[in-house]
Short mmCIF file of C-alpha atoms and ligand atoms in Angstrom, two decimals:
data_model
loop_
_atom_site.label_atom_id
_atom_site.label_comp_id
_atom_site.label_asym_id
_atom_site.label_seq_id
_atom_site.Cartn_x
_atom_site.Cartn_y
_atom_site.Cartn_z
CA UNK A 1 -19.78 -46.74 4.37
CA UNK A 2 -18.56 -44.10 1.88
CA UNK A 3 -14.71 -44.38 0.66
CA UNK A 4 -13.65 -40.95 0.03
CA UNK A 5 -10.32 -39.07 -0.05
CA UNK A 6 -9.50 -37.56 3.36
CA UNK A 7 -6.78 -35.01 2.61
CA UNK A 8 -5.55 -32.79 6.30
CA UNK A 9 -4.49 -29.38 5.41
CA UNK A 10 -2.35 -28.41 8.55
CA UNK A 11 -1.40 -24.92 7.03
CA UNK A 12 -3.03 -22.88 4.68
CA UNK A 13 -1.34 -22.21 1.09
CA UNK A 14 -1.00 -18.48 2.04
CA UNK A 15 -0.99 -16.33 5.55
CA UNK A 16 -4.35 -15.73 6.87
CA UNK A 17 -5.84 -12.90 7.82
CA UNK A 18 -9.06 -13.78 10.52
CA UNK A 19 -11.46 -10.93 10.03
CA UNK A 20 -13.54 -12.76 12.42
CA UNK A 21 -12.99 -13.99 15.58
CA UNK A 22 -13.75 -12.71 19.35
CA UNK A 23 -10.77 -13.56 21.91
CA UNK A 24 -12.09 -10.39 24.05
CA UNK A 25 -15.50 -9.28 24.48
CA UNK A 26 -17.36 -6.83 26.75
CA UNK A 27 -18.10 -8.61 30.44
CA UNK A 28 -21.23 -8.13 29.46
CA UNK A 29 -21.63 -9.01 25.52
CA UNK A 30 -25.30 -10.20 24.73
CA UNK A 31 -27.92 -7.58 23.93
CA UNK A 32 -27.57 -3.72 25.28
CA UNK A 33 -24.01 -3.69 26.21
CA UNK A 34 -22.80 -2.64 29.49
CA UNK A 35 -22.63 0.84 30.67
CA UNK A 36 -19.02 -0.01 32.07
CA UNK A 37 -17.78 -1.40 29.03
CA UNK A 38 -15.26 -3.86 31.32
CA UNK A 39 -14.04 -6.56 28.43
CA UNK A 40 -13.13 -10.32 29.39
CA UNK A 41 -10.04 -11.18 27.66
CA UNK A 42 -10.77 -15.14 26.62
CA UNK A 43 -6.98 -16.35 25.71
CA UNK A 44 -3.80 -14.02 26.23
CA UNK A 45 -1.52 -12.40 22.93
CA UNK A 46 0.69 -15.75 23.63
CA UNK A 47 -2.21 -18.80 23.87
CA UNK A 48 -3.39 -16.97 20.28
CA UNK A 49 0.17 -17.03 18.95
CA UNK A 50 1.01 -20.34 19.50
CA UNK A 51 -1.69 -21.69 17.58
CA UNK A 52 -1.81 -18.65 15.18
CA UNK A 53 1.92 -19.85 13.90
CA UNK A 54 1.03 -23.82 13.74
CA UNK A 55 -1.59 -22.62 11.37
CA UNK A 56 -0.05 -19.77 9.23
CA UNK A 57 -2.29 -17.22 10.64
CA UNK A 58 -0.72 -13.63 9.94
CA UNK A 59 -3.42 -11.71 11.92
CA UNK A 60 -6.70 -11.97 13.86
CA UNK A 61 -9.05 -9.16 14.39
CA UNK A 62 -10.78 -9.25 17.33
CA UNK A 63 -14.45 -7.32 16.33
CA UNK A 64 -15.98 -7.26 19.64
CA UNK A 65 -13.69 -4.96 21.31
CA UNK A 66 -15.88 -2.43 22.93
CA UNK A 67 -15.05 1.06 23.78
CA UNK A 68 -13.47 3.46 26.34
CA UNK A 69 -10.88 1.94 28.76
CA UNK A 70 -12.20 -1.54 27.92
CA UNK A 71 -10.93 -0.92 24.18
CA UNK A 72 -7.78 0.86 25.07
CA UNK A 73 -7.12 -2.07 27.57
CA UNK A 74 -7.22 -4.56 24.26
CA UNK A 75 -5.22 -2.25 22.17
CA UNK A 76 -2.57 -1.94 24.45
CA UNK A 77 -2.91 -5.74 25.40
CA UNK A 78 -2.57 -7.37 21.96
CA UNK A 79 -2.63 -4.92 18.90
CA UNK A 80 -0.13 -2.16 20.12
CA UNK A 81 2.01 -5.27 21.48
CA UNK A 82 2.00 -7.23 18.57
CA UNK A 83 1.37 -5.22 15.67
CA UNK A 84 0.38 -7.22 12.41
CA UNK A 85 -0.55 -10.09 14.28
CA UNK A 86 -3.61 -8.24 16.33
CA UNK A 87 -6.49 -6.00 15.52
CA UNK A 88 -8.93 -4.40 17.43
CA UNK A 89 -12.52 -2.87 16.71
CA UNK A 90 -14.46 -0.84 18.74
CA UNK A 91 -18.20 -0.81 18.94
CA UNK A 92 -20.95 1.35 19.67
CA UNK A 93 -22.66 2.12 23.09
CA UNK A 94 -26.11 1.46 23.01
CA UNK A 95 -26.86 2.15 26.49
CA UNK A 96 -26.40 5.77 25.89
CA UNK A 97 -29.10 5.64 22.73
CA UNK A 98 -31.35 8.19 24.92
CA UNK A 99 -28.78 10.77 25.46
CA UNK A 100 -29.62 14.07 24.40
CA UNK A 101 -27.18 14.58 21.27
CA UNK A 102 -26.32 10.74 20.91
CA UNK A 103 -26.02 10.45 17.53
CA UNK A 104 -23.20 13.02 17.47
CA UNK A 105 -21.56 11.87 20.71
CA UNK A 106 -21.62 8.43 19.21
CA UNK A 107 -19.58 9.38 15.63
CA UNK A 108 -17.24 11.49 17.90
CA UNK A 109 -16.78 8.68 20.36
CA UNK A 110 -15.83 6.83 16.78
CA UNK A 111 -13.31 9.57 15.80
CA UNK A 112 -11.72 8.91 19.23
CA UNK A 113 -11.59 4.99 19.15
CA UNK A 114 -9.99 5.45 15.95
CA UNK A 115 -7.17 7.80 17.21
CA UNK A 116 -6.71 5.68 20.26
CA UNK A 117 -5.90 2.56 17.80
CA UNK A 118 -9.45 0.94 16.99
CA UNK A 119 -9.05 -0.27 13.03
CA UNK A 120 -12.94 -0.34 12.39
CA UNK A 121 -16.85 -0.50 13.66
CA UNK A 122 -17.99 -3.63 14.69
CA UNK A 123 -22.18 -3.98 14.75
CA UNK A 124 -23.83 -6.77 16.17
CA UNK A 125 -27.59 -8.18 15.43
CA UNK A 126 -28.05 -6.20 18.95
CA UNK A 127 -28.82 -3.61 16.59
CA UNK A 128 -32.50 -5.15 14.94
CA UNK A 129 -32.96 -7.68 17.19
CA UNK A 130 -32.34 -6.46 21.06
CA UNK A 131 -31.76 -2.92 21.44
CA UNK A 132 -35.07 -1.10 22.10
CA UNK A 133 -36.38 2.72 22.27
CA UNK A 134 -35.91 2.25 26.22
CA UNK A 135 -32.68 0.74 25.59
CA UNK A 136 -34.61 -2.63 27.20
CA UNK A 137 -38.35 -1.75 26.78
CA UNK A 138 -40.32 -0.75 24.32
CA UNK A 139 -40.21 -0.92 20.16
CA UNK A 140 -37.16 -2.50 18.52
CA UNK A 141 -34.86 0.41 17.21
CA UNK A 142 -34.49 0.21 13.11
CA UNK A 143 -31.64 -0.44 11.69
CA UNK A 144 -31.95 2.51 9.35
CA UNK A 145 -32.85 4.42 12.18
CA UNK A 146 -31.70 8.51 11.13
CA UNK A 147 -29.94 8.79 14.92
CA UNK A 148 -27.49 6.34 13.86
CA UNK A 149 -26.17 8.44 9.75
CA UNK A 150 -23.37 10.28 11.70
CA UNK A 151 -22.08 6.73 12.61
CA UNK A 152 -21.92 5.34 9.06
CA UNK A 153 -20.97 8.33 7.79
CA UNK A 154 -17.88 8.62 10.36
CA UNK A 155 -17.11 4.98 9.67
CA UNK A 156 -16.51 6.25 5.78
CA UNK A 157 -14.97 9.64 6.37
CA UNK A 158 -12.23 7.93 8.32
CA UNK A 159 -11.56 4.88 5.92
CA UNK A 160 -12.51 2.39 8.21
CA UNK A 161 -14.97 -0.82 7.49
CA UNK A 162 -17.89 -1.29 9.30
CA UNK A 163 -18.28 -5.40 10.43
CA UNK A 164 -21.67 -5.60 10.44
CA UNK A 165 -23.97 -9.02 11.59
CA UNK A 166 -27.15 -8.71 11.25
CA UNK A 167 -30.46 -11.10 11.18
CA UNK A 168 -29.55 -14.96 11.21
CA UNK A 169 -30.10 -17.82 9.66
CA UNK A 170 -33.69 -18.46 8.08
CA UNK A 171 -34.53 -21.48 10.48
CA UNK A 172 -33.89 -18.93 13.36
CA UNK A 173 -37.69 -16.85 12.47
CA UNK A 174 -39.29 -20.34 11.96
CA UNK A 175 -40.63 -22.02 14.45
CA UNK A 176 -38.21 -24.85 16.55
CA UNK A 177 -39.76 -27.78 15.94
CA UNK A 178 -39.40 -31.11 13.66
CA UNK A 179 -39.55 -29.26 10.56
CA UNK A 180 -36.76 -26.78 11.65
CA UNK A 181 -33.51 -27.48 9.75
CA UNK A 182 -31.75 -26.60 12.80
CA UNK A 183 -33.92 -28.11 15.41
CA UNK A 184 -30.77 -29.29 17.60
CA UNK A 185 -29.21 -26.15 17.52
CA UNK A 186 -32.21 -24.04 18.47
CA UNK A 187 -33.08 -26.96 21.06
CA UNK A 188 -29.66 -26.44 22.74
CA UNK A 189 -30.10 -22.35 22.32
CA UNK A 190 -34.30 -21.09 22.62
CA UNK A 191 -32.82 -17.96 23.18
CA UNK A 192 -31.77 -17.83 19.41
CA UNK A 193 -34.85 -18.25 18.14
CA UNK A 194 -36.41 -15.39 16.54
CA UNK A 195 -39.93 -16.53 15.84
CA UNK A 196 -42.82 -14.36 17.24
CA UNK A 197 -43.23 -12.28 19.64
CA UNK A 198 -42.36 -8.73 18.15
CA UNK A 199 -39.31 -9.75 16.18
CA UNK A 200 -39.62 -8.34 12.50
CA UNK A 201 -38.69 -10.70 9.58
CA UNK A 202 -35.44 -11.94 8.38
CA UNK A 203 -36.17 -10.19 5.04
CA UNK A 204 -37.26 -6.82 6.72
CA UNK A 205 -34.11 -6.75 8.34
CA UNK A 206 -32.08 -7.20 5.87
CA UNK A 207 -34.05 -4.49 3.74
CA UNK A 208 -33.67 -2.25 6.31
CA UNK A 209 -29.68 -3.11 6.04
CA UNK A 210 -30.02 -2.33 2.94
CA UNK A 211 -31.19 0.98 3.11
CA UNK A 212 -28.20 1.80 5.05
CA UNK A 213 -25.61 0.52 2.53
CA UNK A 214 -27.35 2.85 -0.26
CA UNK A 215 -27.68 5.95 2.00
CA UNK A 216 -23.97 5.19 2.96
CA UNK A 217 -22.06 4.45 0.16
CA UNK A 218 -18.79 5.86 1.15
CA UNK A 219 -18.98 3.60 4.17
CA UNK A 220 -17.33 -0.14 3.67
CA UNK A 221 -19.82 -2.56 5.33
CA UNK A 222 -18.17 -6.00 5.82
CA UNK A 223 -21.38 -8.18 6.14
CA UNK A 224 -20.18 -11.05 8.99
CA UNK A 225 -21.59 -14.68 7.95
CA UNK A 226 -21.80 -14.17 4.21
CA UNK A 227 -24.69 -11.50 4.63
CA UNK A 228 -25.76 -13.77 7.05
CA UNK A 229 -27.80 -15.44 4.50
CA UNK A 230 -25.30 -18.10 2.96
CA UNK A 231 -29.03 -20.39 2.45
CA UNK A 232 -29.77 -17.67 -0.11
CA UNK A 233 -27.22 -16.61 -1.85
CA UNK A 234 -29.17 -15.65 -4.98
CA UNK A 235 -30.10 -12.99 -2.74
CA UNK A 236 -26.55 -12.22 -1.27
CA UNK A 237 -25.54 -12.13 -4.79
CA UNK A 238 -28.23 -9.50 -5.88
CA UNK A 239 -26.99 -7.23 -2.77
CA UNK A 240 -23.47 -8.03 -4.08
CA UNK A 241 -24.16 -6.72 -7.38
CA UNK A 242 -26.38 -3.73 -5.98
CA UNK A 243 -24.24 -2.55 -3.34
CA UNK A 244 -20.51 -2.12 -4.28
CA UNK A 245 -19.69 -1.08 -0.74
CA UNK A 246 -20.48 -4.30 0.64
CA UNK A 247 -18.30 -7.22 1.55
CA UNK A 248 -18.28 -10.53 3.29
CA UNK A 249 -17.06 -13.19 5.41
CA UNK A 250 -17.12 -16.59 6.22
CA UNK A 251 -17.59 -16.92 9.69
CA UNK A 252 -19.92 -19.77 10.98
CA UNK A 253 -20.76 -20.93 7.80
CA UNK A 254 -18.81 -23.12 5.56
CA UNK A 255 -21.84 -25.45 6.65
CA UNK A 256 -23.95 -23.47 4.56
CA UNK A 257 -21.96 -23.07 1.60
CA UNK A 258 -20.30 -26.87 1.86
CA UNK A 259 -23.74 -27.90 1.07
CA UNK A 260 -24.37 -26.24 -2.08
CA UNK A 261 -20.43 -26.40 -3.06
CA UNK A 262 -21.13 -25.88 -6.97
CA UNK A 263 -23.17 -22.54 -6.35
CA UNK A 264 -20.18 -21.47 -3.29
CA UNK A 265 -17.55 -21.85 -5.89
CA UNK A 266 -19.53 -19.52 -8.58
CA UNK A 267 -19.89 -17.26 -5.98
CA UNK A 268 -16.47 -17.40 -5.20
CA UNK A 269 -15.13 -16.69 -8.62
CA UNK A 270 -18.02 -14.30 -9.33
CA UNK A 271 -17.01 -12.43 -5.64
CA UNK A 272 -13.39 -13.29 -5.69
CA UNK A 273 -12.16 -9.62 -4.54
CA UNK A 274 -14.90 -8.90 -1.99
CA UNK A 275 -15.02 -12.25 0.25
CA UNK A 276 -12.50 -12.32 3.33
CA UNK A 277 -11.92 -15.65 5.49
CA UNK A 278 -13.27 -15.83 9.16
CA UNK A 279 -13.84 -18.22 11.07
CA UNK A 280 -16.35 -16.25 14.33
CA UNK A 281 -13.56 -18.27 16.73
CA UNK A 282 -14.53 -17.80 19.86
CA UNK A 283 -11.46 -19.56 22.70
CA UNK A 284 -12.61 -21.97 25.26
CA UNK A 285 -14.40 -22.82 27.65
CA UNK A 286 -16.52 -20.20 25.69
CA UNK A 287 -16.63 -21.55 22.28
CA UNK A 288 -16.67 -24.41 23.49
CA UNK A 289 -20.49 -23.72 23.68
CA UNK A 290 -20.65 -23.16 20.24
CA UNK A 291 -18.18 -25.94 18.96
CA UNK A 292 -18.56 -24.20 15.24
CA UNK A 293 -16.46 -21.60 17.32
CA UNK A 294 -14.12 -23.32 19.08
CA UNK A 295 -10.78 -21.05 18.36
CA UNK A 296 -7.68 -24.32 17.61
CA UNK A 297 -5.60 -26.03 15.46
CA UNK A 298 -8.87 -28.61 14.25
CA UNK A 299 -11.15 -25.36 13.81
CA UNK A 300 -8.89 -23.91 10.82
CA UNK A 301 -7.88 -27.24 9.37
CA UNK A 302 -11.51 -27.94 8.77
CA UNK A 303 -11.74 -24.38 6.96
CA UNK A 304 -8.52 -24.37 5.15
CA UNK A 305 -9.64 -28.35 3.93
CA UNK A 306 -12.94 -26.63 2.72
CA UNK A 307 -11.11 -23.83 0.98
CA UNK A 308 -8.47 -25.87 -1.03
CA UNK A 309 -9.59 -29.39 -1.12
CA UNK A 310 -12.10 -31.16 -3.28
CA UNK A 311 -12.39 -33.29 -0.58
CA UNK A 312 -16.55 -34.80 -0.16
CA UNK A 313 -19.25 -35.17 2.73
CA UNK A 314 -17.04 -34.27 5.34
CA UNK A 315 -17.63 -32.90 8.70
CA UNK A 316 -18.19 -28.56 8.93
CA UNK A 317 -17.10 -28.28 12.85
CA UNK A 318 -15.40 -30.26 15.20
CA UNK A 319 -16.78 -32.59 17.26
CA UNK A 320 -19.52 -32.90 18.48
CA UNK A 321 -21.26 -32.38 15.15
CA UNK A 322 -23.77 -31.25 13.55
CA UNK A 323 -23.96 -28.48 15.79
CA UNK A 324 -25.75 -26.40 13.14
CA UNK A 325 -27.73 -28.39 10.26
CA UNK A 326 -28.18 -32.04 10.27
CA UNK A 327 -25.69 -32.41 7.32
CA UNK A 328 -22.35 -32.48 6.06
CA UNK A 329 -19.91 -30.41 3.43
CA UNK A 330 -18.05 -30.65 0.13
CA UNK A 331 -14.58 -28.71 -0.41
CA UNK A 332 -13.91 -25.89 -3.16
CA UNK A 333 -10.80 -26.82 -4.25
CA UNK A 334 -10.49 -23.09 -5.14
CA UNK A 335 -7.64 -21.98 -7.26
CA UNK A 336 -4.55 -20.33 -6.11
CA UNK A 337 -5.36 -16.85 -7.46
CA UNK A 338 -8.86 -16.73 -5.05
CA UNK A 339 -6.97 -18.71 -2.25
CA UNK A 340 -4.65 -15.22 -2.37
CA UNK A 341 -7.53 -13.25 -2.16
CA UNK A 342 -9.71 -14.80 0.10
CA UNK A 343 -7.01 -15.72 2.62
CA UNK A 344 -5.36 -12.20 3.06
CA UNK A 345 -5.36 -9.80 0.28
CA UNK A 346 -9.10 -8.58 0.30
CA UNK A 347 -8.78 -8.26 4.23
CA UNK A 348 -5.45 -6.86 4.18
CA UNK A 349 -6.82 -3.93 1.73
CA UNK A 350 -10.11 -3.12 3.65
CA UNK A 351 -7.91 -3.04 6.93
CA UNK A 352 -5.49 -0.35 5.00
CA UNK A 353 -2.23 -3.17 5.87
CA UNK A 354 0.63 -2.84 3.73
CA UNK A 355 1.56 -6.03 1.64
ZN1 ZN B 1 -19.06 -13.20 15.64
#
């Protein structure tokens, strides 16, 4: 029964630059990637466009991009075809963590991605969470782990950011039950859940992050989901402030910062030159599973309305909702001068574009 403003924001105030979003991924994407490294292209360079110019989108990088042919495929596909308006990451090959001299075949394999077009690393929570000594058995492999410096240190050497998602959100180590703040969510997806078994901590992996960012700091390290801790971002703050070689995004959770929108727009203004929008878009029928994903017209409107509008209690995703928390969001109204930023400037500097 509550009468509040609705205000639709069909186009952002300034061009967009999506740091975040996945319109090809490896066949194979979930855990220990495939040693083929085939990638499933989700929505071709002219589906993307078409919504890309209803909505003022400049450019969307596509992280998961793999490597090899796969990547080359992608490059040639979308980013070499339509430069500006497509970028492509590569990503590391896990399968081949047992090699004998991986850790230098893996920052050379780097040094090739990037001549063959690749604009940066992507890392996904494979790396803490699913990758193991026997690339499927045995102990987790750390995320500080020494066999992976030469990648980092590439990453920096050759001025390209490292997109880097790891842990999730606190409810994901707790247990899914009544008291879970994202019960539905981890109802619909067990295999989310990180409780148990021989998973280490949220806060141990994101120490171990950590470590990384102050052995590295040449290295850029775009951390995906606002440090993937947007619940705690007293603590994202403190990493903010201790690491100047670390960035973030928004991807997947404007639900987390629309619910605390007076500590979000501090952190905004505090952050205003190191936050970049994303959005973790994922085209259907694929986001579709994960409608806080689903890449479309209604999926930027509800960011661009969060962004600019002091809009209240409104809905984080399209329909259905909630699919995250059992809650809804209050807009930023954020001034022009951080709109600039946070829409394309911050990006288009990390990515080395040219205004
Ligand atoms: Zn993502």
């Amino acid at each position: 029964m509550l009468h509040v403003a609705e205000n639709k924001v069909p186009r952002s105030r300034y061009p967009v630059i999506d740091v975040h979003t996945h319109f090809a991924w490896l066949a194979r994407s979930e855990g220990p990637n495939a040693a083929d490294g085939r990638l499933k292209f989700l929505a071709t360079p002219e589906e993307l466009l078409a919504v890309m110019d209803r909505k003022n989108i400049q450019t969307m990088v596509n992280l998961t991009g793999g490597y090899g042919a796969g990547m080359e495929e992608a490059i040639q596909k979308y980013q070499a075809a339509h430069p500006k308006r497509f970028v492509i990451f590569t990503e590391p090959q896990w399968h081949r963590l047992n090699d004998p001299n991986y850790s230098q075949f893996q920052a050379d394999e780097i040094e090739r991605a990037r001549k063959a077009g690749a604009r940066g690393l992507k890392v996904t929570k494979a790396l803490g969470l699913y990758v193991r000594e026997g690339i499927t058995t045995g102990p987790l492999v750390k995320i500080d782990d020494r066999r992976l410096d030469p990648m980092w240190e590439v990453c920096g050497a050759l001025k390209i950011p490292v997109s880097i998602h790891i842990s999730d959100p606190e409810a994901f180590f707790l247990p899914i039950d009544r008291f879970n703040e994202r019960f539905e969510e981890l109802n619909n997806h067990p295999d989310w859940s990180f409780h148990g078994k021989d998973f280490p901590s949220n806060r141990e992996l994101q120490e171990a992050r950590n470590r990384v960012y102050a052995r590295h700091p040449k290295t850029h390290f775009n951390t995906l989901h606002v440090g993937n801790d947007a619940e705690d971002l007293p603590s994202v703050s403190e990493w903010m402030d201790r690491f100047p070689n670390m960035s973030v995004e928004l991807g997947a959770r404007i639900g987390e910062l629309g619910r605390q929108p007076r500590a979000a727009r501090k952190f905004f203004e505090k952050y205003q030159d190191r936050i970049m929008f994303g959005t973790d878009a994922v085209p259907p029928p694929e986001g579709l599973a994960t409608p806080q994903q689903i890449f479309g017209d209604e999926l930027y409107e509800i960011y661009y309305r969060f962004l600019e509008t002091q809009d209240e209690y409104f809905d984080y995703a399209p329909a259905p909702v909630p699919p995250q928390g059992r809650w809804r969001i209050y807009g930023l109204g954020l001034p022009d001068k951080i709109l600039r930023k946070v829409y394309h400037d911050n990006a288009a500097r990390m990515l080395g574009m040219a205004r």
